Short mmCIF file of C-alpha atoms in Angstrom, two decimals:
data_model
loop_
_atom_site.label_atom_id
_atom_site.label_comp_id
_atom_site.label_asym_id
_atom_site.label_seq_id
_atom_site.Cartn_x
_atom_site.Cartn_y
_atom_site.Cartn_z
CA GLU A 33 139.90 111.10 99.85
CA PHE A 34 136.48 110.14 97.96
CA LEU A 35 135.44 107.99 100.77
CA ASN A 36 136.07 110.64 103.23
CA ASP A 37 133.72 112.73 101.33
CA LEU A 38 131.27 110.08 101.87
CA ARG A 39 131.25 110.58 106.07
CA GLU A 40 128.53 113.27 106.46
CA ALA A 41 126.48 111.07 102.78
CA ASP A 42 123.13 110.36 104.22
CA LEU A 43 122.25 108.77 100.50
CA LEU A 44 124.50 108.04 97.83
CA ILE A 45 123.28 108.70 93.73
CA HIS A 46 125.54 106.17 91.93
CA VAL A 47 125.73 107.72 88.09
CA LEU A 48 127.08 104.70 85.97
CA ASP A 49 127.55 103.91 82.09
CA ALA A 50 124.47 101.65 81.60
CA SER A 51 125.79 101.56 78.07
CA GLY A 52 128.83 99.29 79.08
CA ARG A 53 130.94 101.30 77.12
CA THR A 54 132.88 102.41 80.62
CA ASN A 55 134.37 100.14 83.44
CA GLU A 56 134.71 101.13 86.99
CA GLN A 57 138.21 102.92 86.86
CA GLY A 58 136.34 105.27 84.35
CA ASN A 59 138.18 103.62 80.96
CA ALA A 60 137.09 103.38 77.89
CA ILE A 61 136.11 99.33 77.34
CA GLU A 62 133.19 97.52 74.59
CA ASN A 63 130.76 95.38 76.63
CA TYR A 64 131.35 95.86 80.17
CA ASP A 65 129.62 94.00 82.73
CA VAL A 66 128.06 97.05 84.41
CA CYS A 67 127.08 94.79 87.59
CA GLU A 68 130.85 94.95 87.91
CA THR A 69 130.64 98.90 88.81
CA VAL A 70 128.25 98.35 91.71
CA LYS A 71 130.21 95.73 92.95
CA PHE A 72 133.16 97.91 93.08
CA LEU A 73 131.37 100.80 94.75
CA GLU A 74 129.96 98.34 96.94
CA ASN A 75 132.60 97.17 98.09
CA GLU A 76 135.17 99.67 98.25
CA ILE A 77 132.83 101.52 101.00
CA ASP A 78 132.34 98.18 102.98
CA MET A 79 136.54 97.72 103.33
CA TRP A 80 136.27 101.40 104.26
CA ILE A 81 134.42 100.66 107.31
CA TYR A 82 135.57 97.48 107.97
CA GLY A 83 138.98 99.09 107.68
CA ILE A 84 138.28 101.77 110.23
CA LEU A 85 136.56 98.72 112.24
CA GLU A 86 139.94 96.19 112.11
CA ARG A 87 142.73 99.19 112.88
CA ASN A 88 140.89 99.65 116.24
CA TRP A 89 139.04 96.14 117.29
CA HIS A 90 141.09 95.10 120.25
CA SER A 91 140.84 98.51 121.45
CA LEU A 92 136.74 98.09 120.99
CA VAL A 93 136.81 94.48 122.34
CA ARG A 94 137.89 95.71 125.73
CA LYS A 95 135.73 98.55 125.78
CA SER A 96 133.06 96.29 125.17
CA ASN A 97 133.88 94.40 128.70
CA THR A 98 132.88 97.28 130.24
CA THR A 99 130.16 99.11 127.80
CA LYS A 100 127.45 97.91 125.33
CA PHE A 101 129.57 97.10 121.82
CA SER A 102 126.59 98.55 119.97
CA LEU A 103 127.68 101.85 121.77
CA VAL A 104 130.91 101.42 121.61
CA LEU A 105 130.83 100.67 118.13
CA THR A 106 128.13 103.74 117.53
CA GLU A 107 131.11 106.06 118.91
CA GLN A 108 133.60 104.20 116.63
CA LEU A 109 131.40 104.73 113.72
CA SER A 110 129.75 108.32 114.55
CA GLY A 111 131.82 110.18 112.28
CA LEU A 112 130.37 108.02 109.65
CA LYS A 113 126.76 109.46 110.47
CA ILE A 114 126.02 106.06 111.91
CA LYS A 115 122.96 105.85 114.39
CA GLU A 116 123.04 103.54 117.75
CA GLU A 117 119.48 102.42 116.79
CA ASP A 118 120.74 101.29 112.79
CA ILE A 119 123.72 99.49 114.80
CA LYS A 120 121.04 97.60 117.20
CA GLU A 121 118.58 96.63 114.48
CA ILE A 122 121.68 95.03 112.12
CA MET A 123 123.12 93.32 115.31
CA LYS A 124 119.68 92.22 116.33
CA LYS A 125 118.96 90.77 112.62
CA LEU A 126 122.15 89.19 112.46
CA GLU A 127 122.16 87.66 115.91
CA LEU A 128 125.28 89.11 116.62
CA SER A 129 126.59 89.40 120.46
CA GLU A 130 127.25 92.36 122.65
CA ARG A 131 130.59 90.82 123.88
CA GLY A 132 132.97 91.70 121.23
CA GLU A 133 135.47 89.05 121.60
CA ALA A 134 132.55 87.10 119.90
CA TRP A 135 132.59 88.17 116.90
CA LYS A 136 134.68 86.51 114.21
CA GLU A 137 135.94 88.35 111.13
CA ALA A 138 133.53 86.94 109.34
CA HIS A 139 130.89 88.41 111.75
CA ILE A 140 132.87 91.81 111.14
CA LEU A 141 132.17 91.52 107.24
CA GLU A 142 128.44 90.60 107.66
CA PHE A 143 127.60 93.72 109.82
CA VAL A 144 129.71 96.05 107.16
CA ARG A 145 128.21 95.45 104.71
CA GLU A 146 124.22 95.44 106.47
CA ILE A 147 125.51 98.95 107.83
CA ARG A 148 126.54 100.45 105.09
CA LYS A 149 122.90 99.33 103.17
CA LYS A 150 121.31 100.81 106.06
CA SER A 151 123.36 104.29 106.68
CA LYS A 152 124.62 104.80 103.36
CA PRO A 153 121.55 103.44 100.61
CA ILE A 154 122.69 103.98 97.12
CA VAL A 155 119.68 104.95 94.17
CA ILE A 156 121.77 103.97 90.93
CA ALA A 157 121.39 106.36 87.85
CA ALA A 158 121.89 104.66 84.77
CA ASN A 159 123.06 107.02 82.55
CA LYS A 160 123.12 106.61 78.81
CA SER A 161 119.93 104.94 79.02
CA ASP A 162 119.07 106.08 75.60
CA ARG A 163 122.01 104.13 73.58
CA LYS A 164 120.96 100.82 72.72
CA GLU A 165 123.11 98.81 74.48
CA ALA A 166 121.60 100.06 77.81
CA LYS A 167 118.21 99.00 77.73
CA GLU A 168 119.68 95.22 78.09
CA ASN A 169 122.11 96.33 80.72
CA ILE A 170 119.45 98.26 82.80
CA GLU A 171 117.23 94.97 82.58
CA LYS A 172 120.29 93.31 84.34
CA LEU A 173 121.20 95.39 86.78
CA LYS A 174 117.07 95.25 88.07
CA GLU A 175 117.75 91.14 88.40
CA GLU A 176 121.12 91.80 90.03
CA TYR A 177 120.39 94.07 92.58
CA PRO A 178 116.07 93.52 92.91
CA GLU A 179 116.06 96.00 96.23
CA THR A 180 117.92 98.79 94.91
CA LEU A 181 116.11 101.78 93.23
CA ILE A 182 117.49 101.79 89.67
CA ILE A 183 116.70 104.96 87.31
CA PRO A 184 117.18 104.79 83.72
CA CYS A 185 119.02 108.73 83.13
CA SER A 186 120.29 110.42 80.04
CA ALA A 187 122.02 113.73 81.45
CA GLU A 188 123.04 114.42 77.75
CA SER A 189 119.20 114.78 76.82
CA GLU A 190 118.87 116.57 80.04
CA LEU A 191 121.22 119.23 79.31
CA ALA A 192 120.08 119.78 75.87
CA LEU A 193 116.43 120.40 76.84
CA ARG A 194 118.00 122.92 80.13
CA GLU A 195 120.11 124.67 77.07
CA ALA A 196 117.30 125.14 74.58
CA ALA A 197 114.62 125.94 77.67
CA LYS A 198 117.36 128.71 78.53
CA ASP A 199 117.90 129.68 74.93
CA LYS A 200 113.56 129.97 74.76
CA LEU A 201 113.08 127.47 72.41
CA ILE A 202 111.30 125.43 74.10
CA ASP A 203 109.10 125.21 77.28
CA TYR A 204 110.54 122.49 80.23
CA ILE A 205 110.27 122.06 83.98
CA PRO A 206 112.98 119.36 84.85
CA GLY A 207 111.19 116.10 85.47
CA ASP A 208 108.45 116.65 83.16
CA LYS A 209 107.96 114.14 80.26
CA ASP A 210 106.83 116.79 77.90
CA PHE A 211 108.46 120.10 76.18
CA SER A 212 106.66 122.59 74.09
CA VAL A 213 108.66 124.23 71.20
CA VAL A 214 108.30 128.19 71.65
CA GLY A 215 111.10 129.52 69.50
CA ASN A 216 112.52 129.05 65.86
CA LEU A 217 114.68 125.49 65.55
CA ASN A 218 117.03 124.52 62.85
CA GLY A 219 117.05 121.19 61.34
CA ARG A 220 119.82 120.20 63.61
CA GLN A 221 117.92 121.49 66.73
CA GLU A 222 114.72 119.78 65.65
CA LYS A 223 116.24 116.48 64.67
CA ALA A 224 118.03 116.36 68.66
CA LEU A 225 114.50 116.86 70.24
CA GLU A 226 113.29 114.63 68.14
CA ILE A 227 115.85 111.89 69.25
CA ILE A 228 115.19 112.75 72.51
CA LYS A 229 111.24 112.37 72.44
CA LYS A 230 111.91 108.89 70.96
CA GLU A 231 114.74 107.56 72.73
CA VAL A 232 114.30 108.87 76.38
CA SER A 233 110.79 110.46 77.28
CA ASP A 234 108.53 108.30 75.00
CA ILE A 235 110.43 104.91 77.00
CA TYR A 236 111.04 106.22 79.99
CA GLY A 237 109.21 108.80 80.82
CA ASN A 238 111.73 111.67 81.15
CA THR A 239 115.55 112.06 81.47
CA GLY A 240 115.71 110.57 84.95
CA VAL A 241 117.66 113.36 86.19
CA GLN A 242 115.34 115.41 88.01
CA LYS A 243 113.73 111.82 89.43
CA CYS A 244 116.71 110.67 90.85
CA LEU A 245 117.21 113.65 93.29
CA ASN A 246 113.51 113.52 94.00
CA GLU A 247 113.79 110.04 94.52
CA ALA A 248 116.73 110.78 97.09
CA VAL A 249 115.61 113.52 98.92
CA PHE A 250 111.35 112.93 98.90
CA ASN A 251 111.27 109.19 99.56
CA PHE A 252 114.67 108.20 100.91
CA LEU A 253 115.50 110.72 103.20
CA LYS A 254 111.79 111.87 103.97
CA CYS A 255 112.21 115.70 103.52
CA ILE A 256 109.84 118.18 102.96
CA VAL A 257 110.06 121.84 101.90
CA VAL A 258 109.45 125.66 103.03
CA PHE A 259 109.10 128.23 102.35
CA PRO A 260 110.24 131.20 104.48
CA VAL A 261 109.00 134.54 104.22
CA GLU A 262 109.29 137.93 105.63
CA ASN A 263 105.82 138.75 104.26
CA GLU A 264 103.24 136.61 105.06
CA HIS A 265 100.13 138.28 103.02
CA HIS A 266 102.34 138.40 99.78
CA PHE A 267 104.43 135.46 100.16
CA SER A 268 107.67 137.80 99.73
CA ASP A 269 110.26 138.92 100.84
CA LYS A 270 111.60 142.56 101.79
CA GLN A 271 112.27 142.98 98.00
CA GLY A 272 109.06 141.70 97.27
CA ARG A 273 110.59 138.38 95.34
CA ILE A 274 107.95 135.47 95.38
CA LEU A 275 108.77 132.64 97.66
CA PRO A 276 112.50 133.55 97.38
CA ASP A 277 113.88 130.41 99.40
CA ALA A 278 113.26 126.90 99.95
CA TYR A 279 114.46 124.79 102.39
CA LEU A 280 114.63 121.07 102.65
CA LEU A 281 114.19 119.76 106.27
CA LYS A 282 113.66 116.49 107.58
CA GLU A 283 109.91 115.01 108.62
CA ASN A 284 108.51 116.35 111.66
CA SER A 285 110.56 119.48 111.37
CA THR A 286 109.09 122.32 113.35
CA ALA A 287 109.09 126.17 113.41
CA LEU A 288 111.95 126.78 115.52
CA ASP A 289 114.15 123.74 113.26
CA LEU A 290 113.21 125.71 110.56
CA ALA A 291 114.47 129.29 112.07
CA TYR A 292 117.73 127.73 112.86
CA ALA A 293 118.16 126.19 109.26
CA VAL A 294 117.61 130.06 108.06
CA HIS A 295 120.27 131.20 110.39
CA THR A 296 121.49 130.32 114.05
CA ASP A 297 120.58 133.90 115.33
CA ILE A 298 117.13 133.61 113.59
CA GLY A 299 117.11 130.58 116.03
CA ASN A 300 118.44 131.85 119.31
CA ALA A 301 115.85 134.85 118.52
CA PHE A 302 112.50 132.76 117.80
CA VAL A 303 109.32 134.07 119.45
CA SER A 304 106.75 132.28 117.02
CA ALA A 305 105.87 131.71 113.20
CA ILE A 306 102.89 131.85 110.95
CA ASP A 307 101.65 129.61 108.71
CA ALA A 308 101.23 132.15 105.84
CA LYS A 309 98.80 130.13 104.34
CA THR A 310 96.29 130.18 107.39
CA GLY A 311 97.15 132.80 109.36
CA LYS A 312 97.74 130.44 112.04
CA LYS A 313 100.36 131.08 114.63
CA LEU A 314 102.97 128.25 115.41
CA GLY A 315 105.00 127.68 118.56
CA LYS A 316 108.45 126.27 118.41
CA GLU A 317 107.12 122.57 118.86
CA SER A 318 104.36 123.23 116.15
CA PRO A 319 105.59 120.80 113.33
CA LEU A 320 105.54 122.10 109.50
CA LYS A 321 104.34 120.13 106.82
CA ASP A 322 106.01 119.85 103.18
CA ARG A 323 105.21 123.28 101.27
CA ASP A 324 104.81 125.57 104.14
CA VAL A 325 105.04 128.95 103.74
CA VAL A 326 106.27 130.60 106.71
CA LYS A 327 106.92 134.10 108.80
CA ILE A 328 109.25 133.78 111.37
CA MET A 329 108.68 136.07 114.33
CA VAL A 330 112.02 137.04 116.59
CA LYS A 331 112.54 139.48 119.06
CA ALA A 332 114.21 142.84 118.71
#
């Protein structure tokens, strides 16, 4: 069930206990090798994809006699959002034959590992980075997985900062290194914030939580943020709320893509759009940029 939930994922953020006090099963343990947690997850996903291919292998091989094997594999793995161009790239990289009957088990396993890296990249959120054991473990992870983005995190610190900001005790924007005290703190609260600053912010720059999301969305998935509005002069909706909505779209998305993202009916009725910052009229093929503010025009 867990693996099936990954079908539609474009990227995975693997949250692990960098202090080494929890194993891959979630059980408390002392001095656990954090690299084993990564190996466990990668192997689970690899074997899941392998199982999808293995149980249909003979049928896939037969189809490859009349159809390119890259296309056959694409059809089989389409439910995992794996693209044909990625499959072709991996087959070329590994020098794998378009004839399925030429593939041995070792070839399938090698293909599965590479296609998992390509289609389900993993960012590691090394949580509990404020604990003393974590620093050494994070360095170990970086040595073991040099091509993987590993971000030290402290979810507990992030939660504490957000709760303090919610209670108007501090000014804090998620992802920032610093916060400023604006309310009356008791001794326990002062000590907690001092620890967060000393053990997290001063060492890692921030709690890492927002950084994980930003890296995943903007650097890996190459998304942009676009703000649809009703009033292009005030950047607001009908109720006067400023920038009420934000939509994540893929790079090179168009004004029409935004219209469909807002609602299918709006996409179907799309006439044009207006760049609220410049007043320029946009057609359905007009590309959007990060942080564009757009009014969509539709036919009545």
